[in-house]
Coordinates of C-alpha atoms and ligand atoms in Angstrom, one line a residue:
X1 CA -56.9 -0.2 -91.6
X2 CA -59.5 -2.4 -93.5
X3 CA -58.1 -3.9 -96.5
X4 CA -60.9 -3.4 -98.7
X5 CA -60.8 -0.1 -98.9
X6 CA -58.6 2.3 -101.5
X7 CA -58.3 5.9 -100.2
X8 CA -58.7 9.1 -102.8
X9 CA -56.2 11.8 -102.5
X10 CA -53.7 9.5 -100.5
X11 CA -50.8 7.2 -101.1
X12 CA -51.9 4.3 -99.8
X13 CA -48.5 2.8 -98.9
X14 CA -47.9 6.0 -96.5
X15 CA -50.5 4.8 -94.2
X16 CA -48.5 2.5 -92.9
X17 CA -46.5 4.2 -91.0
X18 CA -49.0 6.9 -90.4
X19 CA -52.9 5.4 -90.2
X20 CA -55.7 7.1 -91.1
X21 CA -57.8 9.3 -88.7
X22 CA -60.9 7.2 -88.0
X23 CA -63.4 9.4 -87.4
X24 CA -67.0 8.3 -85.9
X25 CA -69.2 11.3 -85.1
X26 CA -69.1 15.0 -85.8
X27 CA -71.1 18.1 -83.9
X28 CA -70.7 21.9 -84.9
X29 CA -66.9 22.6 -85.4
X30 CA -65.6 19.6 -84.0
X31 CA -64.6 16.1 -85.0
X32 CA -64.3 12.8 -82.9
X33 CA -62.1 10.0 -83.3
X34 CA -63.0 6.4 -82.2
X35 CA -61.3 7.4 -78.9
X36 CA -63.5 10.3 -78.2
X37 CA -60.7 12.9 -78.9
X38 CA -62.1 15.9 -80.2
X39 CA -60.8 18.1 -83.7
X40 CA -61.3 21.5 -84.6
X41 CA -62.2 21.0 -88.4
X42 CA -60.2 24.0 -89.6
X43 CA -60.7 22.8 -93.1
X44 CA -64.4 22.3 -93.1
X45 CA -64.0 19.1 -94.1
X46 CA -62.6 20.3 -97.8
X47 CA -64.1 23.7 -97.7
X48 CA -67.1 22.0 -97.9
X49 CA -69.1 22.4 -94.3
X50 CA -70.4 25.9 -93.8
X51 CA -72.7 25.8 -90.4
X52 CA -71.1 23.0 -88.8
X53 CA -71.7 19.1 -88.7
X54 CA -74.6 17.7 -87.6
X55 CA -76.5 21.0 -87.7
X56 CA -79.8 20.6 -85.9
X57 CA -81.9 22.3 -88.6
X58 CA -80.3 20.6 -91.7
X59 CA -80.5 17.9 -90.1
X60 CA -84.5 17.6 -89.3
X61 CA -84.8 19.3 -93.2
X62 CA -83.5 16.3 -94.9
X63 CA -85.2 14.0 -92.2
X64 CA -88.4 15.3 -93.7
X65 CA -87.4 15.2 -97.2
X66 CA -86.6 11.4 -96.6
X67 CA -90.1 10.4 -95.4
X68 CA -91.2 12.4 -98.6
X69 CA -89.2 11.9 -101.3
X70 CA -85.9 10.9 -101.5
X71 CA -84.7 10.6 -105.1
X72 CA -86.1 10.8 -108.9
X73 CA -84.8 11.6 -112.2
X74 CA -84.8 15.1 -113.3
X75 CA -85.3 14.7 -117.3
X76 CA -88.2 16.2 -118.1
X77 CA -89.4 16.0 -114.2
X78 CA -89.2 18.4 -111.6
X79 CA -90.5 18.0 -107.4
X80 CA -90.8 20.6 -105.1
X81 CA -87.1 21.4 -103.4
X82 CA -85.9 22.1 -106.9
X83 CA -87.9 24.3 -108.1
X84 CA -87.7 26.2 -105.1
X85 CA -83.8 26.0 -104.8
X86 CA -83.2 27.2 -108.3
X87 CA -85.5 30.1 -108.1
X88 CA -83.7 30.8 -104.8
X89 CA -80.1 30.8 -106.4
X90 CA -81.3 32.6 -109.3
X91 CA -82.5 35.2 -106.4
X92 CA -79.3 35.4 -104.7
X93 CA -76.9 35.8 -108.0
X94 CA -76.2 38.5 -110.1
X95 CA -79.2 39.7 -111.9
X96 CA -78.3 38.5 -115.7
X97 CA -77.9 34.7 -114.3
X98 CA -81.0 33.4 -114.9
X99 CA -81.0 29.7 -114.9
X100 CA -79.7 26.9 -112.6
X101 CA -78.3 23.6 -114.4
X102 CA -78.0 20.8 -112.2
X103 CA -75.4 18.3 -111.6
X104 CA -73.8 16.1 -109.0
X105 CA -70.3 16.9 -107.8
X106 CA -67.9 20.1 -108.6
X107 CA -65.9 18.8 -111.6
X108 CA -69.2 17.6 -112.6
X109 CA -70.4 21.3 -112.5
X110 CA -67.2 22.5 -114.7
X111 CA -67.7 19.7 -117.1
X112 CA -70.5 21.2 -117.7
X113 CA -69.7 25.0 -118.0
X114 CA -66.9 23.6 -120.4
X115 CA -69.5 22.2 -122.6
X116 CA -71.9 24.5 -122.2
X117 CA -70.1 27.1 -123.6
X118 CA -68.3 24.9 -126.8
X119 CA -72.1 24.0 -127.6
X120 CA -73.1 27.7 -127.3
X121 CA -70.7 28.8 -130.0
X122 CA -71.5 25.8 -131.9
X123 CA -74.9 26.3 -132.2
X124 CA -74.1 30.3 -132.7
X125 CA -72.3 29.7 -136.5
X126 CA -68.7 30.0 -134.5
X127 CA -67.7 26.8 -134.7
X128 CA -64.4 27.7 -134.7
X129 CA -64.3 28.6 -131.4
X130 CA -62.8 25.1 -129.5
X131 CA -60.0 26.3 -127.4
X132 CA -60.2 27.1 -123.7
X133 CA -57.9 29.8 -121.4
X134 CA -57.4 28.8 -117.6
X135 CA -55.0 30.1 -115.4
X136 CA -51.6 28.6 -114.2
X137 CA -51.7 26.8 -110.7
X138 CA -55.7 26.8 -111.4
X139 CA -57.7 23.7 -109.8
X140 CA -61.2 22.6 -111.6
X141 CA -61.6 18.9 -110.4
X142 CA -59.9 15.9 -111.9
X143 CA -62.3 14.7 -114.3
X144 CA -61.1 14.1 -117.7
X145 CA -62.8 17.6 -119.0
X146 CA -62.4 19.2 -115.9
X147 CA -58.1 18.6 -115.5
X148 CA -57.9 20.5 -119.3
X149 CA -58.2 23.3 -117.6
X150 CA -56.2 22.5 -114.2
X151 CA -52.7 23.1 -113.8
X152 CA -51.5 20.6 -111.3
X153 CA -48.9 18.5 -112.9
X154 CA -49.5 15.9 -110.1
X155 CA -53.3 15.3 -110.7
X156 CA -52.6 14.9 -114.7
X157 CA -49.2 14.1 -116.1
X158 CA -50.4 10.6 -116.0
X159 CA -53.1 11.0 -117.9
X160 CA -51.7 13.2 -120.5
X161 CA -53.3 10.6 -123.4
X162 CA -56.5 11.4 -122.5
X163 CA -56.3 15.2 -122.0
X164 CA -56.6 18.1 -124.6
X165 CA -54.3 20.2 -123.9
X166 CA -55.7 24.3 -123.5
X167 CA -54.4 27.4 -123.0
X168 CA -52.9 28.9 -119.7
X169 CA -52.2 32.2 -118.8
X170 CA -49.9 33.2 -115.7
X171 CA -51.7 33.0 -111.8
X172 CA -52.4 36.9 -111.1
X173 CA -51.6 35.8 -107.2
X174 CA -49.2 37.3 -105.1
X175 CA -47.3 33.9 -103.8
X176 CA -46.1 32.8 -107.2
X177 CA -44.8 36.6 -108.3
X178 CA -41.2 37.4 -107.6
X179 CA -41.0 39.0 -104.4
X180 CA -39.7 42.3 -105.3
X181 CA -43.0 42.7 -108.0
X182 CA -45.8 44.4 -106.0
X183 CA -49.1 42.7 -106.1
X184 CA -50.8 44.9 -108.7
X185 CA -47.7 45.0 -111.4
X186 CA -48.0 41.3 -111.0
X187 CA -51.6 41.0 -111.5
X188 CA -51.4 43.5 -115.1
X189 CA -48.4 41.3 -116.2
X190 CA -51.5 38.1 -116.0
X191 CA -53.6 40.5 -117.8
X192 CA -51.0 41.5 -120.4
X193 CA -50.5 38.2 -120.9
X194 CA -54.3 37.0 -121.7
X195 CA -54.5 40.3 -123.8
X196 CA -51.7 39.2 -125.9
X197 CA -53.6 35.8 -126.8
X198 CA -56.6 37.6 -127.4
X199 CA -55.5 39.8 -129.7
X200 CA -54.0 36.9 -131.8
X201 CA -57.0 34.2 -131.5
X202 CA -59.9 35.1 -129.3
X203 CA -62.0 33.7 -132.6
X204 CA -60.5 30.1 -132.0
X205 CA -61.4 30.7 -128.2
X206 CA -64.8 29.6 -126.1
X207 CA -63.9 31.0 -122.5
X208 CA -61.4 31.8 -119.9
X209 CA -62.3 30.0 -116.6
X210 CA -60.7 30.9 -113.1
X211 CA -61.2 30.2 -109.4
X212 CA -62.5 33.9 -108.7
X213 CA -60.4 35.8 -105.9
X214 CA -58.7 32.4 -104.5
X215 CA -57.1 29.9 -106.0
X216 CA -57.2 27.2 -103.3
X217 CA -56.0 23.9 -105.0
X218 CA -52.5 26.1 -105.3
X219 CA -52.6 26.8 -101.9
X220 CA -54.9 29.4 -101.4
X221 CA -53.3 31.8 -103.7
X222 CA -54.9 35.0 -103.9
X223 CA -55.6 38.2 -106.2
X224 CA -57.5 41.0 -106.1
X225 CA -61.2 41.6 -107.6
X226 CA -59.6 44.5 -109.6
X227 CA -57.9 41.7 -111.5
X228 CA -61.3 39.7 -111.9
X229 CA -63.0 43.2 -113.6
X230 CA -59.9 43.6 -115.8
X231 CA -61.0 39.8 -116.8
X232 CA -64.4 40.9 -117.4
X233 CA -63.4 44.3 -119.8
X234 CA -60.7 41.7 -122.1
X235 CA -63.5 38.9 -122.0
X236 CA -66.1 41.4 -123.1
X237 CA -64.2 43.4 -125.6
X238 CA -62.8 40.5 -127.5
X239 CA -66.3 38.4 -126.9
X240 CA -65.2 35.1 -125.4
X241 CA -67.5 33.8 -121.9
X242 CA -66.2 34.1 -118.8
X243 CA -66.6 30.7 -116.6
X244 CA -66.3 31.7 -112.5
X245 CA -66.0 28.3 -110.8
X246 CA -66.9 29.5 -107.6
X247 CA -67.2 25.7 -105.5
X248 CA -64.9 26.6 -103.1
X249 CA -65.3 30.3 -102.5
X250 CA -68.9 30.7 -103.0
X251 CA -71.9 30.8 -100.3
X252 CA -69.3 33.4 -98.2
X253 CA -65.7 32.3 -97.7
X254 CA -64.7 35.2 -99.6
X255 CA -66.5 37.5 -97.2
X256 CA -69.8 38.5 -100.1
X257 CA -72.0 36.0 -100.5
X258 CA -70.3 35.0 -104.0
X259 CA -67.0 36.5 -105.0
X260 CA -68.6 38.0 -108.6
X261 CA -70.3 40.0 -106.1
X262 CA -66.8 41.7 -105.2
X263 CA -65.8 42.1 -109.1
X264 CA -69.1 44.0 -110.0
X265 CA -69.0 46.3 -106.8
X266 CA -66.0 47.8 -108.7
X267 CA -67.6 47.8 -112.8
X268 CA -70.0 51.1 -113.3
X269 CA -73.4 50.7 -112.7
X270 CA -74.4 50.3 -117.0
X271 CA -71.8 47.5 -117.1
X272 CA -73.2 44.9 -114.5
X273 CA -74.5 42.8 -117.5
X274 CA -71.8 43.1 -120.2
X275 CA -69.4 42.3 -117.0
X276 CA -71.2 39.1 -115.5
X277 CA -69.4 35.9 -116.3
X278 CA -72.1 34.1 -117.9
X279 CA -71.5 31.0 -115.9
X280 CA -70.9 30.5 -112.2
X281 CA -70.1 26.7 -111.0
X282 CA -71.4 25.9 -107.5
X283 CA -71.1 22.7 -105.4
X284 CA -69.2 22.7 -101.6
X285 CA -71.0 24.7 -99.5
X286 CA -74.1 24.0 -101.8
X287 CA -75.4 21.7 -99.8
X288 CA -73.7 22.9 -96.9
X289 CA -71.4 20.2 -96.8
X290 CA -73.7 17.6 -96.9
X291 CA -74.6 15.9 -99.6
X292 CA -73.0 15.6 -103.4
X293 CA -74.7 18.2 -105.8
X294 CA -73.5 21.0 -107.9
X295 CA -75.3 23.8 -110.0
X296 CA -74.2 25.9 -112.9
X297 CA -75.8 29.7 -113.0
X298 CA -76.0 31.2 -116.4
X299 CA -77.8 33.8 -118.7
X300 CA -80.7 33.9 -120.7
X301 CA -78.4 34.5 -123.9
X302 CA -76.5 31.2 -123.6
X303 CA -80.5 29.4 -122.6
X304 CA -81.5 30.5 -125.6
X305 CA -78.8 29.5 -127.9
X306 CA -79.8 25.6 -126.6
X307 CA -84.0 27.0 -127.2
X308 CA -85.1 24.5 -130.2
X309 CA -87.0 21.4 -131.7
X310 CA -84.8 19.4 -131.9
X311 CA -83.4 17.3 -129.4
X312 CA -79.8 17.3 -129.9
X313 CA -79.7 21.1 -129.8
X314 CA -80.7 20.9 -125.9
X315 CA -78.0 20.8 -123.3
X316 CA -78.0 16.5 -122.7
X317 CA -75.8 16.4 -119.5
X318 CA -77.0 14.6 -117.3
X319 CA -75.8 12.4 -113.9
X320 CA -78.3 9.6 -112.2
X321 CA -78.3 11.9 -109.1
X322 CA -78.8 15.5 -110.7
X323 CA -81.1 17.4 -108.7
X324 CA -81.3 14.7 -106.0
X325 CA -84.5 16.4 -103.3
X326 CA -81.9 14.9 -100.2
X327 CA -79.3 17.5 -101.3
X328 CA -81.8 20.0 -102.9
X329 CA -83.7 20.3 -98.9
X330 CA -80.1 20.1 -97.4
X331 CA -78.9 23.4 -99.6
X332 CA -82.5 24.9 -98.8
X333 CA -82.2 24.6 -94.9
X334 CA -78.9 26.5 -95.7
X335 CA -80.3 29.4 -97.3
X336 CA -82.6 29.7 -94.6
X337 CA -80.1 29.5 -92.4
X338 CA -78.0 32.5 -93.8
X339 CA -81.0 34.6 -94.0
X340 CA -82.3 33.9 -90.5
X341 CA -79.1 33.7 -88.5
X342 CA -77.9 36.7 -90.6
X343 CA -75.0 34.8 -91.5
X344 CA -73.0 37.1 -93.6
X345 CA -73.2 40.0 -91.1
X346 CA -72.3 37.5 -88.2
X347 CA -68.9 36.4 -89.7
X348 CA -67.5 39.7 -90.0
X349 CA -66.7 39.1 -86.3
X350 CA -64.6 35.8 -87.3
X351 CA -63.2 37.8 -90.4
X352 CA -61.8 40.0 -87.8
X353 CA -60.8 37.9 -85.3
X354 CA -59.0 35.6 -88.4
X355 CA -56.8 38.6 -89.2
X356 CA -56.1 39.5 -85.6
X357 CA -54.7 36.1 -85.3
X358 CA -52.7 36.4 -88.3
X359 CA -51.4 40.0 -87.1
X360 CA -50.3 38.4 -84.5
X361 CA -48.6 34.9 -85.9
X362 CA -46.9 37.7 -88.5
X363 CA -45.5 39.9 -85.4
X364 CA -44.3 37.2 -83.5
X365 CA -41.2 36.2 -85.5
X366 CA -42.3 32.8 -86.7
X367 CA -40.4 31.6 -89.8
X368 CA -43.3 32.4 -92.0
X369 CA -44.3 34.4 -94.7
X370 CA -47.2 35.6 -96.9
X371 CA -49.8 36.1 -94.2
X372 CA -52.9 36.8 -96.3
X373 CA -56.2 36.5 -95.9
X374 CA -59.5 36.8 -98.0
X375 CA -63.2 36.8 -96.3
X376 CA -63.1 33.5 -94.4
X377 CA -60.1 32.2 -95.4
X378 CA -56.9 32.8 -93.7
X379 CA -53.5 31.6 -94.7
X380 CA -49.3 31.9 -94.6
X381 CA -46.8 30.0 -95.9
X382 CA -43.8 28.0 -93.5
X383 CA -40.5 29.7 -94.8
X384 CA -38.4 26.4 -95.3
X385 CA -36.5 24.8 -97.5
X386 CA -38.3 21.7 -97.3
X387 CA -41.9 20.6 -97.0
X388 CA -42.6 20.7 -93.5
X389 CA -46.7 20.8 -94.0
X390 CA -47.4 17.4 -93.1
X391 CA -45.4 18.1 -89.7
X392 CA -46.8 21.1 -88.5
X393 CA -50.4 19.6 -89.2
X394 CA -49.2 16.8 -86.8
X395 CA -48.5 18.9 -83.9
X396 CA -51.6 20.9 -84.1
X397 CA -53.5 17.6 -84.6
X398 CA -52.0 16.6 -81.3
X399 CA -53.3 20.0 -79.6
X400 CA -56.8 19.1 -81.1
X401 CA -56.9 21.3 -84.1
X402 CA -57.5 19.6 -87.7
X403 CA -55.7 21.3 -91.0
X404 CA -54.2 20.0 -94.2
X405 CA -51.4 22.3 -95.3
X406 CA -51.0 21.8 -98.7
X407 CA -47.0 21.8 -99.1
X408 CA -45.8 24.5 -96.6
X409 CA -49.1 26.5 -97.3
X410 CA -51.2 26.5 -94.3
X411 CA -54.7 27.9 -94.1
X412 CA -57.9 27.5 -92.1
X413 CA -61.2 27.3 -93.6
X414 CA -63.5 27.0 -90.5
X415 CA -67.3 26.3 -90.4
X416 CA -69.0 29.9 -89.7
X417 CA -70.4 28.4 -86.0
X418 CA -67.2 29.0 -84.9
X419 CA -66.7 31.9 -82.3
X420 CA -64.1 34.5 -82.2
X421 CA -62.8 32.6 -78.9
X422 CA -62.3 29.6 -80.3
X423 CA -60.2 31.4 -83.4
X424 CA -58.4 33.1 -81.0
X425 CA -57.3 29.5 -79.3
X426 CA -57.2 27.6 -82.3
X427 CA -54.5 30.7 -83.2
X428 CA -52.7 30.1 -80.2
X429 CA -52.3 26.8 -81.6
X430 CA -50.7 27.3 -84.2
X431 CA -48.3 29.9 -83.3
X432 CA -47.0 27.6 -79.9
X433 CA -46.6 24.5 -82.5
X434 CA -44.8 27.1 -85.2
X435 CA -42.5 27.8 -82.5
X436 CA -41.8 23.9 -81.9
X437 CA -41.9 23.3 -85.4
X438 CA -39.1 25.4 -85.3
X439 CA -37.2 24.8 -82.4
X440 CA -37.1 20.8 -83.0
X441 CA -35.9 21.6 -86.4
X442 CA -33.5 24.7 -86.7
X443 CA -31.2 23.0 -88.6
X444 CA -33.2 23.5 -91.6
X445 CA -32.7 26.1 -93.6
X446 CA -35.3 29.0 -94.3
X447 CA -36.7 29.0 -98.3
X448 CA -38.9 28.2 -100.6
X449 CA -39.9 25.0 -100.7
X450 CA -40.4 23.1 -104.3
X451 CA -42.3 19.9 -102.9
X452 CA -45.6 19.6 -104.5
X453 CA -48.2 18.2 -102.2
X454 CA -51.9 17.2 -102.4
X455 CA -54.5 19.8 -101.6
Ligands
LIG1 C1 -63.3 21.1 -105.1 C2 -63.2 21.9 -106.4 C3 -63.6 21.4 -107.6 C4 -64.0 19.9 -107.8 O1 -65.2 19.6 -107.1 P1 -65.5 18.0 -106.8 O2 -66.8 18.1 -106.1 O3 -64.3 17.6 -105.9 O4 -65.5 17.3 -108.1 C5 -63.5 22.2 -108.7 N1 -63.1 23.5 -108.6 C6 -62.8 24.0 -107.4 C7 -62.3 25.4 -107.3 C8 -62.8 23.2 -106.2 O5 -62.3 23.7 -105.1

């Protein structure tokens, strides 16, 4: 390991014992260590890749972009990709989201949305309104702003100082209710709860932001989108924004393109607009999993509130690489691709083949529970007593498949040019190293384990 360099998301100390993966080159689904050993990235690479590394058309897209343009500001400028790629996302969004804001990572994107919406209020005589609602076990990036409204003790304890502390209502998802609570009582007791805190101060509040369907920091920790549209009614009847930060499930891990698209299938026709969140945060799969870059979708309504002569009215955000043409080509070449390879349609046959695979890991005996699943995302969690995450992901790692359990909760995220034959190995996978994972260790007793891990 090169001593100059400090590692995000790791403990460095713990690489001593355990080096990093050193990783040279990366085609479709698989990675390739310096050794020429191939990966399955089952994680796309932080739920970021979407048509697989290296992608032949991407690629050649940003190639030309390079020899164009590769970089200016954005304040008061505009160039070609993105004006194209904003009319594009305002095309492929629900209809009441009319305008793209740029920025350059995902907390980036929910710093924004945060301010956005305190500024809205501001400048709309209810300056009263300061306080924000998020939901337990919720993930928003680890910016300053951004870990207000996360609930991961580990990411901000330390930086307690420096946060404001908001308001948090209980996770509607199914892992963190008691077991004997079905699914939907749980969910209303999350909605009783925001209802509650409504009816007491929604004048002192701005917006309740969530992770739409999944809550993937948490360990992909899911809910229904019957719990998102009984968001939508509270939100709309008591008049605070709704703030969807949809970085890791949008551009089709949930299965729709964006998981709003799920919430509003269920709201009457008449009530699409009152029912919109009036911002949606995107970054990930953006770009494809390319290149840094975030957007935030909102509404005519909060655009105008901003709609002024004077300059400190406007919406000042702004980050050196907002907008950048690199990123904007890469995220074109990905719309293309979804519309040309029919991308959505075409996964359905890896949705299906996901839960066959977990059908079978959840008939075969395996000391796991809470199989669940959502679009393109597929999870369970080990049923021990301790955190044995970090193990399991070792023996499939040896058997050539890459995941990052995040304490005992496993999942697979996989780029969409994987086949249903490759699922159905990389399955095989893991139930043959479950079944080690549990043999070598049987002393260990079956339970919930309290470790908290990284994601
Ligand atoms: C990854 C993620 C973020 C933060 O994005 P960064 O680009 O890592 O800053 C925010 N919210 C969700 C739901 C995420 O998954």
């Amino acid at each position: 390991m090169n001593n100059a360099l400090w590692l995000p998301c790791t403990q460095m100390q713990a690489l001593e014992n355990n080096p990093p993966l050193h990783l040279v080159k990366a085609q479709g689904n698989q990675l390739y260590d310096q050794d020429g050993n191939a990966y399955y990235d089952m994680i796309s690479s932080w739920w970021v890749n979407l048509h697989g590394h290296c992608h032949p058309f991407i690629n050649a897209k940003i190639k030309q972009q390079l020899d164009t343009l590769e970089h200016t500001l954005i304040a008061s400028v505009t160039h070609p990709p993105i004006l194209t790629l904003a009319e594009k996302l305002v095309a492929i969004t629900p209809t009441s989201l009319t305008k793209a804001f740029f920025a350059d990572s995902g907390s980036g994107a929910v710093e924004v949305a945060l301010k956005m919406s305190l500024q809205y209020w501001q400048q709309s005589g209810q300056t009263q309104k300061t306080k924000f609602i998020s939901l337990e076990h919720g993930y928003h990036g680890e910016t300053v702003g951004s870990l207000a409204v996360t609930d991961i003790p580990l990411f901000s304890e330390q930086y307690k100082d420096l946060i404001v502390s908001q308001i948090r209502i209980p996770s509607p998802a199914h892992i963190f209710s008691p077991d004997d609570i079905p699914a939907q009582l749980h969910e209303q007791k999350s909605l009783d709860a925001l209802e509650r805190i409504l009816a007491e101060k929604s004048r002192d509040i701005c917006a309740i932001i969530l992770e739409p369907l999944v809550q993937g920091a948490a360990g992909m920790a899911m809910y229904s989108a019957n719990y998102l549209l009984g968001i939508a009614k509270l939100a709309h009847h008591y008049h605070i924004h709704v703030i969807y930060d949809e970085i890791a499930v949008g551009f089709g891990r949930t299965g729709t393109m964006f998981a709003v698209e799920q919430m509003l299938a269920l709201a009457d026709a008449d009530k699409q607009d009152d029912y919109c969140p009036d911002f949606i945060c995107l970054s990930k799969g953006l770009t494809a999993g390319y290149l840094p870059m975030s957007c935030v979708m909102t509404t005519d309504d909060v655009y105008q509130a901003f709609y002024d002569d004077k300059v400190e009215k406007g919406f000042l955000h702004s980050h050196s690489f907002t907008g950048n043409p690199l990123a904007c080509s890469a995220a074109l070449a990905s719309l293309e691709l979804f519309e040309r390879d029919n991308v959505l349609l075409h996964n359905q046959s890896l949705i299906q083949a996901m839960a066959h695979g977990l059908q079978q890991l959840a008939d075969a005996n395996l000391p796991i529970k809470f199989v669940r699943q959502t679009g393109m995302i597929a999870a369970f969690t080990l049923d021990f007593s301790q955190n044995l995450g970090k193990a399991f992901a070792q023996l499939c790692l040896d058997q050539g498949v890459m995941i990052r359990p995040i304490g005992n909760h496993v999942y697979l995220i996989p780029p969409y040019c994987t086949t249903p034959a490759e699922l159905g190995h990389i399955f095989g996978v893991l139930n043959r190293c479950l079944q080690k994972l549990y043999d070598d260790i049987p002393q260990i007793p079956q339970g919930s384990s309290q470790a908290i891990d990284l994601p």
